[in-house]
Short mmCIF file of C-alpha atoms in Angstrom, two decimals:
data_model
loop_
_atom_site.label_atom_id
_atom_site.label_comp_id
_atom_site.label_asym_id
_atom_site.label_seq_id
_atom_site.Cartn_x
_atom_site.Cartn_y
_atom_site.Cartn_z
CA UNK A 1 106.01 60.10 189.16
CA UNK A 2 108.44 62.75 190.07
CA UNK A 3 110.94 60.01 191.51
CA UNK A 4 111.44 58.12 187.88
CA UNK A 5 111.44 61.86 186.38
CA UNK A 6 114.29 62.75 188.43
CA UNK A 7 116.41 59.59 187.81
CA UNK A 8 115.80 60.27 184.23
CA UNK A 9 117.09 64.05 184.75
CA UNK A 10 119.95 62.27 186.67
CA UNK A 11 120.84 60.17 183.79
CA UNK A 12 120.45 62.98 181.24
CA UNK A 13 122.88 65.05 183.66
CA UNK A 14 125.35 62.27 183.63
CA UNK A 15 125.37 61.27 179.94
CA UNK A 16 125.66 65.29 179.06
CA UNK A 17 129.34 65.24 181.39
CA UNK A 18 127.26 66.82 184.89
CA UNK A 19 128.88 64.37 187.13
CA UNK A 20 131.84 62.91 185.56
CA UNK A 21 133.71 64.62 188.33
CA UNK A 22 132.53 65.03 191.81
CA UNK A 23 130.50 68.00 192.29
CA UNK A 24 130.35 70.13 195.27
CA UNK A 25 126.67 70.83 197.71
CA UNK A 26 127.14 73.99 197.42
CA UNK A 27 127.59 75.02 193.57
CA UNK A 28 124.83 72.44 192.88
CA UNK A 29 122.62 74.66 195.47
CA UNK A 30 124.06 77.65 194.20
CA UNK A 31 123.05 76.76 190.71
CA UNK A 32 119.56 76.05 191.78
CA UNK A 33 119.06 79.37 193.25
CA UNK A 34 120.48 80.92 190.33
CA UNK A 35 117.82 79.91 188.30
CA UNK A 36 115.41 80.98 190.62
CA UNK A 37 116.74 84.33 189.62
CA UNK A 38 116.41 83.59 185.74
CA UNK A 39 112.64 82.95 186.66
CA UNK A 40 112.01 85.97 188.31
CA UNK A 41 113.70 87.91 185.32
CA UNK A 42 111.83 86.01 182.67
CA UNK A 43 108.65 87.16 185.00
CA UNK A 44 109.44 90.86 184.97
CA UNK A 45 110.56 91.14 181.59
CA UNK A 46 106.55 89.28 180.37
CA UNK A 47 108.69 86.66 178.53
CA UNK A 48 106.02 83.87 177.84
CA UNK A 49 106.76 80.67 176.26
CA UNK A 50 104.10 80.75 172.80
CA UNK A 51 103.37 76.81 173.42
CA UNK A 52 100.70 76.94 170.88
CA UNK A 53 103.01 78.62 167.91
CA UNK A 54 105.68 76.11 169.05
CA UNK A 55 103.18 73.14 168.19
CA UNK A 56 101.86 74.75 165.38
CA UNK A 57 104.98 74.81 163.89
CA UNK A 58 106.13 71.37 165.00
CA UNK A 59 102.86 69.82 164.08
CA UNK A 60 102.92 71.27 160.32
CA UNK A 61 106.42 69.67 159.97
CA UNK A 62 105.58 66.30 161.48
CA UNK A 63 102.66 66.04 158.98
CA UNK A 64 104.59 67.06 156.35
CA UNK A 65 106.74 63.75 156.99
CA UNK A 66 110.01 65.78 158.49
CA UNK A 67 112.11 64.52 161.19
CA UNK A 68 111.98 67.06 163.61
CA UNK A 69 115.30 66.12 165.63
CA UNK A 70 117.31 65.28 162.57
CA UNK A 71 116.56 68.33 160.62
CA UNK A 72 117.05 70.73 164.02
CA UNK A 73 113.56 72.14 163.47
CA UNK A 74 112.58 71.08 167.08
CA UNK A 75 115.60 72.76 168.69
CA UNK A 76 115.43 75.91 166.09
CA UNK A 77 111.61 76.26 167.12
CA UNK A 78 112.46 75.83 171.06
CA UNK A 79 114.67 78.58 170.86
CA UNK A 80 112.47 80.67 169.31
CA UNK A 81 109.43 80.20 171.12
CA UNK A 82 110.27 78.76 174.87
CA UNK A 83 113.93 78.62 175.71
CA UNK A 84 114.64 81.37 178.55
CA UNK A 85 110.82 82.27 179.23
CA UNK A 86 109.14 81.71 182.36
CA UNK A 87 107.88 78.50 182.09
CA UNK A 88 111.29 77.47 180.80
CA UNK A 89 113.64 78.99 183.85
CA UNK A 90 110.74 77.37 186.20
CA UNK A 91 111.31 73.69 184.41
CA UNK A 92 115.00 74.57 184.99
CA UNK A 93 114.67 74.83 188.27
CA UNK A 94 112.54 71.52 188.73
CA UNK A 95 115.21 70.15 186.73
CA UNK A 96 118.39 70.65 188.94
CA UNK A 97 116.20 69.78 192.10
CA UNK A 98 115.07 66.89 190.37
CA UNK A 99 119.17 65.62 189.54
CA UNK A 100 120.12 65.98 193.04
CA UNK A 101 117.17 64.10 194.53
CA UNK A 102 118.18 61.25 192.14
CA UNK A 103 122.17 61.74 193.43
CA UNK A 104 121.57 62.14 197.05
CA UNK A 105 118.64 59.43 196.88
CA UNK A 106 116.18 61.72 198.37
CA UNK A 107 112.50 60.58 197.85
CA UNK A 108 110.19 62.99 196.31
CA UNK A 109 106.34 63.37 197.33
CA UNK A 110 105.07 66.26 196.96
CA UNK A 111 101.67 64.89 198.44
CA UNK A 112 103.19 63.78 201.57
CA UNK A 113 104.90 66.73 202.32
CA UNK A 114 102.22 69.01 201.63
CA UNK A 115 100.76 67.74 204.66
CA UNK A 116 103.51 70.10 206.79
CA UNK A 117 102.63 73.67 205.52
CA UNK A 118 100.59 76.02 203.86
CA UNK A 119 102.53 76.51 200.49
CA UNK A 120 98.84 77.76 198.37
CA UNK A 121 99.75 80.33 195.95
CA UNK A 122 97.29 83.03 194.95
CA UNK A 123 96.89 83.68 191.32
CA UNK A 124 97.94 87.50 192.09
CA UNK A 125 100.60 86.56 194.26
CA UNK A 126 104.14 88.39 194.07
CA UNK A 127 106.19 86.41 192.30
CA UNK A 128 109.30 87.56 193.61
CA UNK A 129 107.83 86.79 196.95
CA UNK A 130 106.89 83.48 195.62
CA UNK A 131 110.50 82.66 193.85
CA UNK A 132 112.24 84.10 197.17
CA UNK A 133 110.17 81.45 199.55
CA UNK A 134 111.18 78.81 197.43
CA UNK A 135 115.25 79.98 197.83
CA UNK A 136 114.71 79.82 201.36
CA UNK A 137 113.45 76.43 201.08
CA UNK A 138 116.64 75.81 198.54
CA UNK A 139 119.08 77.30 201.59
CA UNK A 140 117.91 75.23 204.33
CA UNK A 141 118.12 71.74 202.23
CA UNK A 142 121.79 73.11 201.20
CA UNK A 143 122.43 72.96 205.21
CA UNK A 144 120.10 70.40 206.54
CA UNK A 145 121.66 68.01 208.59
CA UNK A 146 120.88 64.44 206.98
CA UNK A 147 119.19 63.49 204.10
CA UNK A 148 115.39 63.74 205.99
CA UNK A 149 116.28 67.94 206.40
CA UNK A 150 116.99 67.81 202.73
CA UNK A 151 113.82 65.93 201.45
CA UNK A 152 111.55 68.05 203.32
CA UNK A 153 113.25 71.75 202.09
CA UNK A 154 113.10 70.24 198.63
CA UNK A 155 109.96 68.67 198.87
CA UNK A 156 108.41 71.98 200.00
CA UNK A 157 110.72 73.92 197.44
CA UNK A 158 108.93 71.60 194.56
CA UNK A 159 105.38 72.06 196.19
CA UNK A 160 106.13 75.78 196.13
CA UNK A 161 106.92 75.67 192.57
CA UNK A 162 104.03 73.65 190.91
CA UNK A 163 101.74 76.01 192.86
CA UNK A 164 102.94 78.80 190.99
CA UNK A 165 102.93 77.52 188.02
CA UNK A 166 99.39 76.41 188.68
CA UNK A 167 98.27 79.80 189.41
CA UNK A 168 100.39 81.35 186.78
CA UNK A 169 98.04 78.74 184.36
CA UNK A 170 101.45 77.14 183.44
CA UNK A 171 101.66 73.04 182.47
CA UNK A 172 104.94 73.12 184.25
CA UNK A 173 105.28 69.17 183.56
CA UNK A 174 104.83 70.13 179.74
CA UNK A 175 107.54 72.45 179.93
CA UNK A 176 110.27 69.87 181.66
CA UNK A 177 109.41 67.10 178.86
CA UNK A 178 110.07 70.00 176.48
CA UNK A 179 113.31 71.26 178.43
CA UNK A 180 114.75 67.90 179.02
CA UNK A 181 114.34 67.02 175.23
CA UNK A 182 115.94 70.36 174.29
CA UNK A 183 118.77 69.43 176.80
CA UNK A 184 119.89 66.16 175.21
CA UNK A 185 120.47 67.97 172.10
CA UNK A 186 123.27 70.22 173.69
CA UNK A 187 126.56 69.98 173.90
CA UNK A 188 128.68 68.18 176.85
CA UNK A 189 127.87 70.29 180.28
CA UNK A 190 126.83 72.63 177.92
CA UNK A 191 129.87 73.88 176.65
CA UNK A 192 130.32 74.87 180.44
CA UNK A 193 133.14 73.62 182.70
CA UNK A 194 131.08 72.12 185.25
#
């Protein structure tokens, strides 16, 4: 359920110092668009999460009786074998739309909205025709008047985004368990300002 997975993003956004202060529509968009681009450069350079040599790894240490989260061994192996690779940038992205849907109370159904477009996505589709469709959708729910304008650019922006993954043969829900996990071990915002 996308709708309890973004209140959880929402409350791992506010816990981490996201929204201790008020934050403005357009930054948040901004923000969302900008990882767009991270996907798109993960994509060109052929940077590919190695999922199974992540569990390989965490699976030898779990049956070897380690704590993976105390020792750092799951955050030293994310780095090393997801963190800023395709499928990573893309959970990003279904992340931050994810943490405004839960702020702005926007409901999230992906099947319903399907319903008002064609958003299929050929396996050999351009992917920076692909990632530029979904910015679109990104710009017009930054200036859609109401919160039905927003729910539908976001909805389609989220269809959009699963159906590349899909055709990419990514587990894109896989990747935002793994993402948010990684995220709780960081530091407040990030060590960002905002």
């Amino acid at each position: 359920n996308l709708n309890d997975l973004a209140q959880q993003t929402h409350a791992n956004a506010k816990a981490k110092g996201f929204w201790d202060e008020p934050r403005d529509t357009g930054g948040v968009f901004m923000l969302i668009v900008s990882e767009l681009g991270e996907v798109l450069e993960a994509h060109r350079s052929g940077k590919l999460a190695s999922l199974i040599r992540f569990e390989s790894v965490i699976n030898k240490y779990l049956g070897s009786g380690f704590n993976i989260d105390e020792n750092g061994i799951f955050e030293r192996e994310f780095k090393l074998h997801i963190k800023g690779t395709f499928e990573d940038e893309m959970a990003d992205v279904v992340i931050r739309i994810l943490d405004w849907c839960a702020y702005a109370d926007l409901a999230i159904d992906i099947l319903e909205y399907e319903q008002f477009g064609d958003f299929e996505v050929e396996k050999d589709a351009n992917a920076g025709e692909v990632l530029l469709e979904i910015a679109k959708c990104i710009c017009l729910a930054s200036n859609a008047p109401g919160d039905a304008g927003q729910e539908l650019h976001l909805n389609a922006a989220l269809i959009t985004l699963f159906n590349l993954a899909d055709a990419q043969g990514v587990d894109l829900m896989c990747h935002i368990e793994l993402k948010m996990k990684y995220n709780a071990t960081r530091e407040h915002r990030q060590g960002k300002k905002y």
